Amino acid sequence: MLFTLKEIVKWLGMTVFEIWLHLLSVFLFTILAVLKHEGAVNISWWYAFIPLFTCDGLNTYFCLIVFIRMFKEQEYRQAALRLLSSLMCVTLIFVFKILLCQKLAKQNELSYSEILAPIFILLQVLVIKACQVH
């Protein structure tokens, strides 16, 4: 079963631009990760993760712009809730990416369950948000 774009936007609490931004960064990261893994390029994992970190920065900037616009339209409560939920999601994803990059670069000895902990929390938040939508 495929979801419509309207359902995805509603459940994730992200705009179409943010979803597009994430898809583009994951595509670029995938290319860099495959090239790194196959030995075609000699870069560190930190350089391979640059598209993902750039996406997080642009997403945070976009969330702040939306917050300011909603605040100017005097939608104070809705603006604050959207900002908090968006920043929480971006922060959890960013922490996951940092931990994964450190693990791949052999800079820490964390297990993969510890690295995936922010994603587990994010999934619980998304489930709660999805239940509140209906």
Coordinates of C-alpha atoms in Angstrom, one line a residue:
M1 CA 0.0 0.0 0.0
L2 CA 1.4 3.3 -1.0
F3 CA 0.7 6.5 0.8
T4 CA -0.3 9.7 -0.9
L5 CA 1.9 12.8 -0.7
K6 CA -0.7 14.5 1.4
E7 CA -0.7 11.7 4.0
I8 CA 3.1 11.6 4.1
V9 CA 3.2 15.4 4.7
K10 CA 0.6 15.2 7.4
W11 CA 2.1 12.2 9.3
L12 CA 5.7 13.3 9.1
G13 CA 5.0 17.0 9.8
M14 CA 7.3 18.0 7.0
T15 CA 6.7 20.1 4.0
V16 CA 7.2 18.7 0.4
F17 CA 10.4 20.8 0.2
E18 CA 11.8 19.2 3.3
I19 CA 11.0 15.7 2.0
W20 CA 12.6 16.6 -1.3
L21 CA 15.7 17.9 0.4
H22 CA 16.1 14.7 2.4
L23 CA 15.6 12.5 -0.6
L24 CA 18.2 14.4 -2.6
S25 CA 20.8 14.3 0.2
V26 CA 20.2 10.5 0.8
F27 CA 20.7 10.0 -3.0
L28 CA 24.0 11.9 -3.0
F29 CA 25.1 10.2 0.2
T30 CA 24.4 6.8 -1.3
I31 CA 26.6 7.6 -4.3
L32 CA 29.4 8.7 -2.1
A33 CA 29.1 5.8 0.3
V34 CA 29.2 3.3 -2.6
L35 CA 32.2 5.0 -4.1
K36 CA 33.9 5.0 -0.7
H37 CA 33.1 1.3 0.0
E38 CA 34.3 0.2 -3.4
G39 CA 37.5 2.1 -3.1
A40 CA 36.9 4.3 -6.1
V41 CA 37.5 7.4 -4.1
N42 CA 39.8 7.8 -1.1
I43 CA 37.7 10.0 1.2
S44 CA 36.9 9.7 4.9
W45 CA 33.4 8.8 6.1
W46 CA 33.0 12.4 7.3
Y47 CA 33.3 13.6 3.8
A48 CA 30.8 11.0 2.6
F49 CA 28.3 12.3 5.2
I50 CA 28.5 15.9 4.0
P51 CA 25.3 15.8 2.0
L52 CA 23.4 14.5 5.0
F53 CA 24.8 17.1 7.4
T54 CA 24.1 19.9 4.8
C55 CA 20.5 18.7 4.6
D56 CA 20.2 18.9 8.4
G57 CA 21.5 22.5 8.4
L58 CA 19.2 23.5 5.5
N59 CA 16.3 21.8 7.2
T60 CA 16.9 23.7 10.5
Y61 CA 17.2 27.0 8.6
F62 CA 13.9 26.3 6.8
C63 CA 12.2 25.4 10.1
L64 CA 13.3 28.7 11.6
I65 CA 12.0 30.6 8.5
V66 CA 8.6 28.9 8.8
F67 CA 8.6 29.6 12.6
I68 CA 9.3 33.3 12.0
R69 CA 6.6 33.5 9.3
M70 CA 4.0 31.8 11.5
F71 CA 5.0 34.0 14.4
K72 CA 4.5 37.1 12.3
E73 CA 1.0 35.8 11.4
Q74 CA 0.3 35.6 15.1
E75 CA -0.1 31.8 15.2
Y76 CA 2.0 31.6 18.4
R77 CA 1.0 28.2 19.7
Q78 CA 1.1 26.5 16.3
A79 CA 4.5 28.1 15.5
A80 CA 6.1 27.0 18.8
L81 CA 4.7 23.4 18.5
R82 CA 5.9 23.1 14.9
L83 CA 9.4 24.5 15.8
L84 CA 9.8 22.2 18.8
S85 CA 8.7 19.0 16.9
S86 CA 10.8 19.9 13.9
L87 CA 13.9 20.7 15.8
M88 CA 13.5 17.5 17.9
C89 CA 13.3 15.4 14.8
V90 CA 16.3 17.1 13.2
T91 CA 18.3 16.8 16.4
L92 CA 17.6 13.1 16.7
I93 CA 18.4 12.4 13.1
F94 CA 21.6 14.5 13.4
V95 CA 22.7 12.6 16.5
F96 CA 22.1 9.3 14.7
K97 CA 24.2 10.4 11.8
I98 CA 27.1 11.6 14.0
L99 CA 27.1 8.3 15.9
L100 CA 27.0 6.2 12.7
C101 CA 29.8 8.2 11.1
Q102 CA 31.9 7.8 14.2
K103 CA 31.3 4.1 14.2
L104 CA 32.2 3.7 10.5
A105 CA 35.3 5.8 11.0
K106 CA 36.2 3.6 14.0
Q107 CA 36.2 6.5 16.4
N108 CA 33.9 4.9 19.0
E109 CA 33.1 1.4 20.2
L110 CA 29.3 1.8 20.5
S111 CA 27.1 -1.1 19.5
Y112 CA 24.6 -0.6 16.7
S113 CA 21.7 -0.7 19.1
E114 CA 23.2 2.3 20.9
I115 CA 23.7 4.1 17.6
L116 CA 20.1 3.4 16.5
A117 CA 18.6 4.7 19.8
P118 CA 17.8 8.2 18.4
I119 CA 16.0 6.5 15.5
F120 CA 13.9 4.4 17.9
I121 CA 12.9 7.5 19.8
L122 CA 12.1 9.3 16.6
L123 CA 9.9 6.4 15.5
Q124 CA 8.0 6.5 18.7
V125 CA 7.4 10.3 18.3
L126 CA 6.2 9.7 14.7
V127 CA 3.8 7.0 15.9
I128 CA 2.4 9.4 18.5
K129 CA 2.1 12.2 15.9
A130 CA 0.4 9.8 13.4
C131 CA -2.2 8.7 16.1
Q132 CA -3.0 12.4 16.9
V133 CA -3.6 13.2 13.2
H134 CA -6.7 11.0 12.9

